[in-house]
Short mmCIF file of C-alpha atoms in Angstrom, two decimals:
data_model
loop_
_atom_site.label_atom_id
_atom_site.label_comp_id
_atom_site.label_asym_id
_atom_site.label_seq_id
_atom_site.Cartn_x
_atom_site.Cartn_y
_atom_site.Cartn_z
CA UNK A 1 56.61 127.84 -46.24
CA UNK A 2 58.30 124.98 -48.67
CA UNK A 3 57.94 122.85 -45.19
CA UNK A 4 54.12 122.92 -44.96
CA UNK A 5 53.08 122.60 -48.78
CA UNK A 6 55.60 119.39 -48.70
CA UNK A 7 53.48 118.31 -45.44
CA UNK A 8 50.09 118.93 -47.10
CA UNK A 9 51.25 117.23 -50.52
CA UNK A 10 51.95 113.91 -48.00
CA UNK A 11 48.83 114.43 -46.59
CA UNK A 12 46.68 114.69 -49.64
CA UNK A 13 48.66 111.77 -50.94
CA UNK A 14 47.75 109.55 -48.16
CA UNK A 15 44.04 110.68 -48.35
CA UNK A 16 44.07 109.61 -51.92
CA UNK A 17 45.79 106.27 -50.29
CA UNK A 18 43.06 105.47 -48.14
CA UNK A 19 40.08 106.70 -50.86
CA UNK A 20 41.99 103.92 -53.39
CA UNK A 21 41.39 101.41 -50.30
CA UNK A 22 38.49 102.00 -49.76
CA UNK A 23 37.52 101.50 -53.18
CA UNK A 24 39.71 98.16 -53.69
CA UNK A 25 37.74 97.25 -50.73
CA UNK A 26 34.45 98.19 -51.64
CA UNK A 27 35.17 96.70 -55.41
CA UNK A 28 35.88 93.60 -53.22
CA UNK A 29 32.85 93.01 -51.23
CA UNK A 30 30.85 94.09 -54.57
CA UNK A 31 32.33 90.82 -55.95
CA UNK A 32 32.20 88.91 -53.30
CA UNK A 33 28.36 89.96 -52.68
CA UNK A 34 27.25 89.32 -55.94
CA UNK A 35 29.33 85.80 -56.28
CA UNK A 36 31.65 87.86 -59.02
CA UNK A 37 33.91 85.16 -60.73
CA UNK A 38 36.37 86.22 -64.11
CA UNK A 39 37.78 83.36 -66.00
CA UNK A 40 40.24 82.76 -68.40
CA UNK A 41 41.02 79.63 -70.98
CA UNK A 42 43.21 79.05 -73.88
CA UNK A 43 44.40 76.45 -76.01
CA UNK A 44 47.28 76.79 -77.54
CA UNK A 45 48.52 74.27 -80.34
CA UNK A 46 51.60 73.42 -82.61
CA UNK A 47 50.84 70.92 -85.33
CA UNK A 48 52.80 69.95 -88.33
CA UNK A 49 50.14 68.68 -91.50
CA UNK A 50 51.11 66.14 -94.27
CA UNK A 51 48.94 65.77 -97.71
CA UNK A 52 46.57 69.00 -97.78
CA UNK A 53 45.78 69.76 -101.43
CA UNK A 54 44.31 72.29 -103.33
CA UNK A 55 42.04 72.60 -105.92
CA UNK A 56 43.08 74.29 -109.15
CA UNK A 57 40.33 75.47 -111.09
CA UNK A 58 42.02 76.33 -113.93
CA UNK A 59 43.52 73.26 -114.51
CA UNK A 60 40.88 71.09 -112.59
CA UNK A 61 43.22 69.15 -110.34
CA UNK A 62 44.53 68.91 -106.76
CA UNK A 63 47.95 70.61 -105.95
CA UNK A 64 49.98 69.18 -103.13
CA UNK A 65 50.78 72.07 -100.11
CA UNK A 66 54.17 71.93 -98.99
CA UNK A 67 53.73 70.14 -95.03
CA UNK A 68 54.03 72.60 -92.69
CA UNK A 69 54.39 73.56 -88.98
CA UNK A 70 52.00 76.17 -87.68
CA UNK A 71 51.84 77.29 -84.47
CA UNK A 72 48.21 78.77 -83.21
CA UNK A 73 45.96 80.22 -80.44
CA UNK A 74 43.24 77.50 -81.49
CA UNK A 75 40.34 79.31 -78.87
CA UNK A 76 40.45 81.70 -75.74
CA UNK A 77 37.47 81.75 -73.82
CA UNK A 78 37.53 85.21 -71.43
CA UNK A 79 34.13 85.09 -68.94
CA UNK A 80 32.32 86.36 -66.16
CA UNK A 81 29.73 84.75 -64.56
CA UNK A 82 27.70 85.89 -61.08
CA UNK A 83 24.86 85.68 -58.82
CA UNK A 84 23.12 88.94 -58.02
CA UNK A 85 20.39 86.75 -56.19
CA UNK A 86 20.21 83.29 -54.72
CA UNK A 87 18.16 82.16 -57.57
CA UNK A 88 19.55 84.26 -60.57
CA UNK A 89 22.69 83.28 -61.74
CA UNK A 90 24.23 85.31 -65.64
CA UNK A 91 27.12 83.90 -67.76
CA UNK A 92 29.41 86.05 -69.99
CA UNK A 93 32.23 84.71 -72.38
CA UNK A 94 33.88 86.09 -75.14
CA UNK A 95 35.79 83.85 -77.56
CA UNK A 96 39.17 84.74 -79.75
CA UNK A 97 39.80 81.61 -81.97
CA UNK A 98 41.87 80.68 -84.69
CA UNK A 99 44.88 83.59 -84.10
CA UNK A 100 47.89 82.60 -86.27
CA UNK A 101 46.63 79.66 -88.23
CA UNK A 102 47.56 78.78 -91.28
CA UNK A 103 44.50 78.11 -93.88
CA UNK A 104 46.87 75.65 -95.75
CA UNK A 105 47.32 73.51 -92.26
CA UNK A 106 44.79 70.47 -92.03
CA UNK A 107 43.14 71.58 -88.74
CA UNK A 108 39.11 72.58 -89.04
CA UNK A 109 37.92 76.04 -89.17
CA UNK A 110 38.74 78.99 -90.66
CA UNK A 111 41.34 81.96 -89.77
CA UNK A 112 41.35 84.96 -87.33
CA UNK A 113 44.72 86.15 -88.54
CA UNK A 114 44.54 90.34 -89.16
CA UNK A 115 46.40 92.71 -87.39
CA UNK A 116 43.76 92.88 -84.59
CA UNK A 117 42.04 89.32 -84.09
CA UNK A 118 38.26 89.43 -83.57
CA UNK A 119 36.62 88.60 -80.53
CA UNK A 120 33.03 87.42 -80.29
CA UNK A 121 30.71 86.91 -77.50
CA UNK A 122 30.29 83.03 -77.41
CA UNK A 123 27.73 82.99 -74.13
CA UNK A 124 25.42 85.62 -72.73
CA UNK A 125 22.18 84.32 -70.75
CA UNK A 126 20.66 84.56 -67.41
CA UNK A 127 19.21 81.92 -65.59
CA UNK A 128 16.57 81.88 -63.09
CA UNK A 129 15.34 79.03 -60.56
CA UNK A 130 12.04 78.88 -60.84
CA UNK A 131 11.47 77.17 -57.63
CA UNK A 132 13.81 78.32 -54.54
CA UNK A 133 16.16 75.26 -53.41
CA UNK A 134 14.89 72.79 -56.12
CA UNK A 135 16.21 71.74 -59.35
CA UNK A 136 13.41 71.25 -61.28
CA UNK A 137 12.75 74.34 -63.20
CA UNK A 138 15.47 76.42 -64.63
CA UNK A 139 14.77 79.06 -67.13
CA UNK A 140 17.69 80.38 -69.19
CA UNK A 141 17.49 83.33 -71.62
CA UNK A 142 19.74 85.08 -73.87
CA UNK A 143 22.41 83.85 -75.97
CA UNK A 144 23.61 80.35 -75.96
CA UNK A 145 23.88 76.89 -77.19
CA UNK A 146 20.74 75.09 -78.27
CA UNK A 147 20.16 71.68 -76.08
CA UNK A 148 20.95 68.92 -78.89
CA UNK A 149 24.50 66.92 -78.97
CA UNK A 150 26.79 65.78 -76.39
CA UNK A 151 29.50 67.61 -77.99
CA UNK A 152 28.22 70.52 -78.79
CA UNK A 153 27.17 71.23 -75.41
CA UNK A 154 30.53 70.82 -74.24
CA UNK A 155 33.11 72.92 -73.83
CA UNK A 156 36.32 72.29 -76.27
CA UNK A 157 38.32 72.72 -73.43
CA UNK A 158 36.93 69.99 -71.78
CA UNK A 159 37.23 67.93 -75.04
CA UNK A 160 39.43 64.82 -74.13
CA UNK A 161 40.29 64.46 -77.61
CA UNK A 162 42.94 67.00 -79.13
CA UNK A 163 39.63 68.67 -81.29
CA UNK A 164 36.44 68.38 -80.52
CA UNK A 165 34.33 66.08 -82.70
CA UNK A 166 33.51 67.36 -85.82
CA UNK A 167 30.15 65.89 -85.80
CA UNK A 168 28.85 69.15 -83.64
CA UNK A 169 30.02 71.44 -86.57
CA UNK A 170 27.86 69.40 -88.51
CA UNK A 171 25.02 69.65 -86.57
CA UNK A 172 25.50 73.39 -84.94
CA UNK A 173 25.35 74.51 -88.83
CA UNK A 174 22.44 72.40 -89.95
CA UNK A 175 20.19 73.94 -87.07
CA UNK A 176 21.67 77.43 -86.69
CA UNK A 177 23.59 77.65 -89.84
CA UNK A 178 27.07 78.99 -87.95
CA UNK A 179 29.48 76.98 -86.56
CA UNK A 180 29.73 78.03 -83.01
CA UNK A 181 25.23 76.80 -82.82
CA UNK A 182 24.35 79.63 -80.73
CA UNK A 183 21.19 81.55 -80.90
CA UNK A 184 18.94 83.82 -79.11
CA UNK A 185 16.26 82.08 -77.14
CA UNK A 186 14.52 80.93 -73.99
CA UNK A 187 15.62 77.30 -71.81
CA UNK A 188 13.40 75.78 -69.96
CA UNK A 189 15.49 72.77 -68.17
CA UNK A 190 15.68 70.82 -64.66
CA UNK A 191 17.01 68.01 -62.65
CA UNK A 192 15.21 65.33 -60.62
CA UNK A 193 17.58 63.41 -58.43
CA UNK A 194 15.76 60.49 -56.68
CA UNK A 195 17.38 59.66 -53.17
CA UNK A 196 15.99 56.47 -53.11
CA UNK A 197 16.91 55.09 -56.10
CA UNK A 198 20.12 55.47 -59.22
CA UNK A 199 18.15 56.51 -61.28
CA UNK A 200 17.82 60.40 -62.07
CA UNK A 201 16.39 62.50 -65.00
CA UNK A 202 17.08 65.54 -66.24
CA UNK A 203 15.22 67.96 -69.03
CA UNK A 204 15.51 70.74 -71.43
CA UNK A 205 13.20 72.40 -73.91
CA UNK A 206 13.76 75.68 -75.66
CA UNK A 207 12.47 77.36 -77.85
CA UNK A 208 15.57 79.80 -80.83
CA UNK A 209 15.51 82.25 -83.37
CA UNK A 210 18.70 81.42 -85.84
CA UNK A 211 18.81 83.81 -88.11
CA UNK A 212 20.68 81.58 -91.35
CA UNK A 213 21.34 83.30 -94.68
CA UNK A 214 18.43 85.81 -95.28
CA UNK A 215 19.16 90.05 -95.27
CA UNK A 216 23.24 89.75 -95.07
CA UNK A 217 22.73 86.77 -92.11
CA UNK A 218 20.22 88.79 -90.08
CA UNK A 219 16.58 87.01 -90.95
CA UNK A 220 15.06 84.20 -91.65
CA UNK A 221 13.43 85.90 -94.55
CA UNK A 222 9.71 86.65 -95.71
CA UNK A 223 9.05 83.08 -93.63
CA UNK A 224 9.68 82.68 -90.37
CA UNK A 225 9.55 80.22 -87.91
CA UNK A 226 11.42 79.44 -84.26
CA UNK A 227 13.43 76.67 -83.88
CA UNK A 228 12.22 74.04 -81.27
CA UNK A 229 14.54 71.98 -79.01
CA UNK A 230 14.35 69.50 -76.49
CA UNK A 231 17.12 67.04 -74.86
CA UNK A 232 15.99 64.56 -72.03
CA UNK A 233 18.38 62.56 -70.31
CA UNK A 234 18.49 59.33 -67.89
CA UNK A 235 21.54 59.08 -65.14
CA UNK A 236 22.01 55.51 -64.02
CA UNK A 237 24.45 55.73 -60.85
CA UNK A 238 25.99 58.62 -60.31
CA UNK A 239 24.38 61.85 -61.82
CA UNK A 240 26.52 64.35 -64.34
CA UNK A 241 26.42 66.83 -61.51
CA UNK A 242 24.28 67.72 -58.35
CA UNK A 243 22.03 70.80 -59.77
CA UNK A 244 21.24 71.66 -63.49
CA UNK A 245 23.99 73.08 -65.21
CA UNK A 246 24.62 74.30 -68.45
CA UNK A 247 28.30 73.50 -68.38
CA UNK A 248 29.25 69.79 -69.14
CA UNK A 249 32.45 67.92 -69.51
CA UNK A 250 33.53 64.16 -69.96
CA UNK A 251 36.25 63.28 -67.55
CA UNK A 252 35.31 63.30 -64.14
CA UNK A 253 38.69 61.65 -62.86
CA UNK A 254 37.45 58.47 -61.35
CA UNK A 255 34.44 60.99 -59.17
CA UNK A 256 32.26 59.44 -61.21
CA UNK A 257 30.26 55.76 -61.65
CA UNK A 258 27.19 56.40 -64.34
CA UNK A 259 26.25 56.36 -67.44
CA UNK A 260 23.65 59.02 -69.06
CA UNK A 261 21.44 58.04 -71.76
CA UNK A 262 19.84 61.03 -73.72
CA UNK A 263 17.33 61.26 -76.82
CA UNK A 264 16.80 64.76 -78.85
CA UNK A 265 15.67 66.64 -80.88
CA UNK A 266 15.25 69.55 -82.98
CA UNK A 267 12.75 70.82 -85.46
CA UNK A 268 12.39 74.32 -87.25
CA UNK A 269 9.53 75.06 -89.73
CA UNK A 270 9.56 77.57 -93.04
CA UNK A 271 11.74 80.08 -93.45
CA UNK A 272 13.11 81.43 -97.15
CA UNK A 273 15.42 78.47 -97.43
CA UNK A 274 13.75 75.50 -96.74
CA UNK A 275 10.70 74.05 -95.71
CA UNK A 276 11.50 71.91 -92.67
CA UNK A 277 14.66 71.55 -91.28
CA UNK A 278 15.31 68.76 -88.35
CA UNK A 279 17.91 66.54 -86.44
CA UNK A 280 17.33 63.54 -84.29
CA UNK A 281 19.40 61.09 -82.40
CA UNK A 282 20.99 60.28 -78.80
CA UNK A 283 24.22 60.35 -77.14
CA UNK A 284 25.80 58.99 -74.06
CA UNK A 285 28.36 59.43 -71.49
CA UNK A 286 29.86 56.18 -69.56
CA UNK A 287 32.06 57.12 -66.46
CA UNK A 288 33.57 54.49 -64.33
CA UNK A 289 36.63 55.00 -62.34
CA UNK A 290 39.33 55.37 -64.61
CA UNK A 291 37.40 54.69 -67.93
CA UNK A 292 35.66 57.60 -69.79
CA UNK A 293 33.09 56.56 -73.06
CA UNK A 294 31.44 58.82 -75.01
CA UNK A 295 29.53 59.18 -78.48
CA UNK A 296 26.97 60.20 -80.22
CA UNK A 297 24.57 60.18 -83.78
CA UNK A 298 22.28 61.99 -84.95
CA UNK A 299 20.10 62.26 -88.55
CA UNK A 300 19.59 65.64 -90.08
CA UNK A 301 17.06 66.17 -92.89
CA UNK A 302 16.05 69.55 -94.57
CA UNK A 303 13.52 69.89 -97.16
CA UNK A 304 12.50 72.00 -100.13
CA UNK A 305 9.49 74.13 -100.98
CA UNK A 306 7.05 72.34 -103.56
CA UNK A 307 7.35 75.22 -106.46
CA UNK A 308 5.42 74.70 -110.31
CA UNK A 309 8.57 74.20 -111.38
CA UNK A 310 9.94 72.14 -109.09
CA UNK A 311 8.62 69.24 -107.25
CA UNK A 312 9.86 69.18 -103.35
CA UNK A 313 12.74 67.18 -102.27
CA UNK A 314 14.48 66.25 -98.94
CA UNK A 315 17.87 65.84 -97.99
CA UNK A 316 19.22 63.67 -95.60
CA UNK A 317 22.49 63.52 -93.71
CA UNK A 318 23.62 61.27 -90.77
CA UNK A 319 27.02 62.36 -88.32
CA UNK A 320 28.33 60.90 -85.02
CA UNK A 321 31.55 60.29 -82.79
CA UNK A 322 32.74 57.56 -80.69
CA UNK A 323 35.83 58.14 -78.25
CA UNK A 324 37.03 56.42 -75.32
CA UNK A 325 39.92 57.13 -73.12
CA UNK A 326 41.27 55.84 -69.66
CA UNK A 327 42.53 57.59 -66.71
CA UNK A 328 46.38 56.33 -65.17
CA UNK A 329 47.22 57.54 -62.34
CA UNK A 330 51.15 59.16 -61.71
CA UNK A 331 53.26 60.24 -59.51
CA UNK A 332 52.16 63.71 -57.98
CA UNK A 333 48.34 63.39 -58.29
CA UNK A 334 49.42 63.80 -62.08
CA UNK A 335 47.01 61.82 -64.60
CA UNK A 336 47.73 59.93 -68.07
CA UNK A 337 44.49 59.40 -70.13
CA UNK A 338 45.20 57.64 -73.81
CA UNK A 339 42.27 58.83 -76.42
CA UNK A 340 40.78 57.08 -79.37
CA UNK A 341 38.49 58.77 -81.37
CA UNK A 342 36.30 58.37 -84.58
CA UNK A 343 34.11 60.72 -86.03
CA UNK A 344 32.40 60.59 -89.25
CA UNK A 345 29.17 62.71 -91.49
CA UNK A 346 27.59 60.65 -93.95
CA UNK A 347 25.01 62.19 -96.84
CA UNK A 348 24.17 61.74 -100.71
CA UNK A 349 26.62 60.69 -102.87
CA UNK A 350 25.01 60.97 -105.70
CA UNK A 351 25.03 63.90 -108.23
CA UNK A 352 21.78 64.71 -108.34
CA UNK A 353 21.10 64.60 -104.55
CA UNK A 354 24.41 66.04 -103.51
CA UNK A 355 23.04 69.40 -106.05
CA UNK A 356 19.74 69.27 -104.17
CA UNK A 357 21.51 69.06 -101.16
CA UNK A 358 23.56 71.97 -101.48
CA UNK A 359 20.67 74.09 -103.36
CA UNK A 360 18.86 73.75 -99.45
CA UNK A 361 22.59 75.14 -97.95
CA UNK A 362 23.09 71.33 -96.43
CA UNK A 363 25.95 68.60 -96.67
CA UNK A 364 26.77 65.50 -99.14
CA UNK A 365 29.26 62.97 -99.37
CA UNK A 366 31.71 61.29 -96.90
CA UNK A 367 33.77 62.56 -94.03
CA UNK A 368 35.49 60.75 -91.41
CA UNK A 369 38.29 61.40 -89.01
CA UNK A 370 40.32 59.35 -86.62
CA UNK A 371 42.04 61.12 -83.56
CA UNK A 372 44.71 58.90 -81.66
CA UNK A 373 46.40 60.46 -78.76
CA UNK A 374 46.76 60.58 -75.20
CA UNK A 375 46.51 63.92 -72.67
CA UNK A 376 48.79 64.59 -69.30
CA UNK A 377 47.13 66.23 -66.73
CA UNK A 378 48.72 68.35 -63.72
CA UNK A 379 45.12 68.87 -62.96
CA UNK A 380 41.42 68.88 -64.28
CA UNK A 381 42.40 72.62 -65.24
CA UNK A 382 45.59 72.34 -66.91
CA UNK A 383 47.12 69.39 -69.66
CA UNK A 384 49.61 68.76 -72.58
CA UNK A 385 48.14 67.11 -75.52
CA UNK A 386 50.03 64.71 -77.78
CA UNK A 387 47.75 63.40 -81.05
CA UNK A 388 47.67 62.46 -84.83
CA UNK A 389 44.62 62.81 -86.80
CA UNK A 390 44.02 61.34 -89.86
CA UNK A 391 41.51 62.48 -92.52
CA UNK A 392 39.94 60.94 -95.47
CA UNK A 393 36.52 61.62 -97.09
CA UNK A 394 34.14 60.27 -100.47
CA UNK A 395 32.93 62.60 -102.72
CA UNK A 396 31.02 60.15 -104.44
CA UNK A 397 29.82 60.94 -108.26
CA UNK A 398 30.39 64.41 -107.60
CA UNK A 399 33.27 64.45 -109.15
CA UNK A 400 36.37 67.23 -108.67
CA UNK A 401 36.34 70.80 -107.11
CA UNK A 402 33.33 70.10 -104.10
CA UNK A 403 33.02 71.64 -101.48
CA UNK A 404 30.09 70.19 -100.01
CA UNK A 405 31.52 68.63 -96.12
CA UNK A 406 34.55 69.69 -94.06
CA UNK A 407 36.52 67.36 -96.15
CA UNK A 408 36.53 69.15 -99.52
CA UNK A 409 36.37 72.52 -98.07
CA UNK A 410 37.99 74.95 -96.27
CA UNK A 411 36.86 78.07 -94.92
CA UNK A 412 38.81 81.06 -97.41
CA UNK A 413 40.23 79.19 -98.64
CA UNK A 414 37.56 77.19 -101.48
CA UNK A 415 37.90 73.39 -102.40
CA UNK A 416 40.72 71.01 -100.85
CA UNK A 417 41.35 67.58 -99.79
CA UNK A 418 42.01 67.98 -95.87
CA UNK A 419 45.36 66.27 -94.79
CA UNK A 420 46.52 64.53 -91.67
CA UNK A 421 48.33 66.50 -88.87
CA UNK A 422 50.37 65.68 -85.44
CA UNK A 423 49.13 68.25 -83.08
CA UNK A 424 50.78 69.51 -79.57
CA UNK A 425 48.64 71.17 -77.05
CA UNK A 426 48.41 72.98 -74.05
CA UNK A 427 44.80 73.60 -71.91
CA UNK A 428 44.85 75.94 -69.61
CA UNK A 429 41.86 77.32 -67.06
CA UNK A 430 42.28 79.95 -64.68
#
């Protein structure tokens, strides 16, 4: 009797065996029929910062923080993207940033450092070819990056310097009024790649709904109006890539001989905190062989309302990058690439206009930063980052305690004067 329940445990075992199979195996062509794809990227950094002070409000001067080393997950980027359909392609990542830093180290940002880290969706959109085979209609939807700024449309892990330019912070926040830019909103973008010629153009216009400051960061308030965005770009040589993409990067290890040229622009209407609200500029991206270029400005402006008891104002505000960095070849298909980097925002610096300035939630004063380093890549997917930064920044006649650009102020922290840091860091993409 003990003999056959024994036998039909083994066989009810193995049917479970197969069923779990099956299912792997189904699971498998479910993937692999719908173009299925997980991936996974961190950076992971150790820096050590020298001269970050604090502002003492009670006795209205700057206390020196002890240096300090402080070891961090800087971002994680966990996504799935897929292609149900030959023309309909959707993107998911979720981001964890920031785990373990220390708000008293000089690297940007704030702090994700409670007992269980946040994580944040940081893409979610679909995007449909309009036109089967071609490349000259692409309509994304859903949550993403507006089209403005070659860094800010690039991935940080992608960044060839250690951090990415802190010109996009300036510019995600003046259009969307978060740091990470994204929004809700439709894409309309393409590619034209001419066979016949090296010369190639490429397009996108969308139309976003940032929220800002109104109802606890949900609204724009009583007024409302969409934020409008457009981005063209020229390729001379070799294109960025062969089809339109929303994913862009900056080394293409020697793949690459072009340069891309782009003009844009965004402009948002009234809402309960200002009355217009725009940025302008260009950027461009110089590949050839081993040499990489990239940069970028751009001129924000917000203005006020025209109230009895006020008469309207504008503020302006100008930010930018230049890097450059150069490829050498090692031993074992490994790469060296040295990286210079400057990156600056510029606005009022006077009293009076740095007040107006922050009445409309916008920057003032001087902020510049100079990255020095140089990257070692196994691969395109996996490098160790050497690099010093150093920080300065103007406050103008604004006197002690502001905390009106990324120099003076740090996220829960309140006012400081940013120091200099000597970062280590490792990339990896899976």
């Amino acid at each position: 009797m003990s003999k056959n329940i024994i036998v039909l445990l083994l066989l009810a075992l193995s049917g479970l065996g197969l069923n779990a199979q099956n299912k792997t195996s189904e699971f498998s062509e479910l993937l692999e029929k719908y173009k299925i794809k997980p991936s996974v990227g961190f950076q992971m950094w150790t820096t050590y910062t020298d001269g970050m002070e604090v502002y003492n409000a009670a006795t209205e001067t700057y206390e020196v923080a002890e240096n300090r080393l402080n070891t961090q997950l800087r971002r994680t980027r966990l996504g799935v993207k897929g292609q149900p359909f030959e023309d309909l392609s959707f993107n998911f990542t979720a981001a964890l940033d920031l785990v373990g830093k220390d708000l008293l180290s000089a690297t940007e940002a704030g702090g994700n450092n409670g007992s269980s880290p946040t994580f944040r969706v940081w893409n979610a959109f679909v995007q449909w070819r309009l036109l089967p085979k071609k490349e000259y209609a692409h309509l994304v939807a859903g949550y993403q990056v507006l089209p403005i700024g070659r860094e800010s449309i690039t991935s940080a892990l992608r960044s060839t310097s250690m951090e990415k330019s802190w010109s996009q912070n300036y510019l995600r926040r003046h259009l969307t009024g978060i740091g990470p830019g994204r929004a809700m909103g439709l894409n309309l973008g393409g590619l034209f790649l001419n066979e016949h010629s090296n010369v190639h153009f490429e397009y996108n216009l969308g139309v976003f709904n940032p929220v800002f400051e109104a109802v606890n960061g949900n609204s724009t308030g009583l007024r409302s109006s969409p934020m409008i965005a457009g981005r063209a770009i020229i390729h001379i040589g070799d294109p960025e890539s062969q089809t339109f993409s929303m994913n862009h990067k900056i080394n293409y290890f020697g793949k690459r001989k072009g340069i891309s040229l782009a003009f844009a622009v965004a402009e948002q209407g009234r809402t309960d905190l200002f009355r217009q609200n725009r940025a302008l500029g260009g950027d461009v991206l110089l590949n050839y062989g081993g040499l990489n270029i990239d940069g970028e400005y751009y001129y924000l402006s917000r203005s006020s309302f025209d109230l009895d008891a006020s008469p309207s104002f504008a503020t302006h505000g100008r930010t930018g990058y230049a890097r450059v960095s150069y490829d050498l070849n090692l031993p074992r298909r490994m790469v060296l690439e040295p990286v210079a980097m400057y990156s600056f925002f510029r606005g009022a610096m006077e009293e009076g206009a740095q007040s107006q300035a922050q009445s409309l939630k916008s920057f003032a004063g001087k902020d510049e930063t100079f990255d020095l380093g140089a990257n070692l890549y196994w691969n395109p997917d996996f490098k160790i980052s050497l690099h010093y930064t150093w920080r300065w920044g103007d406050a103008g006649t604004g006197g002690e305690g502001v905390t009106f650009n990324n120099y003076f102020q740090q996220s829960g922290l309140g006012a400081i004067r940013r120091g200099n840091w000597l970062g280590l860091g490792l990339v990896l993409i899976v």
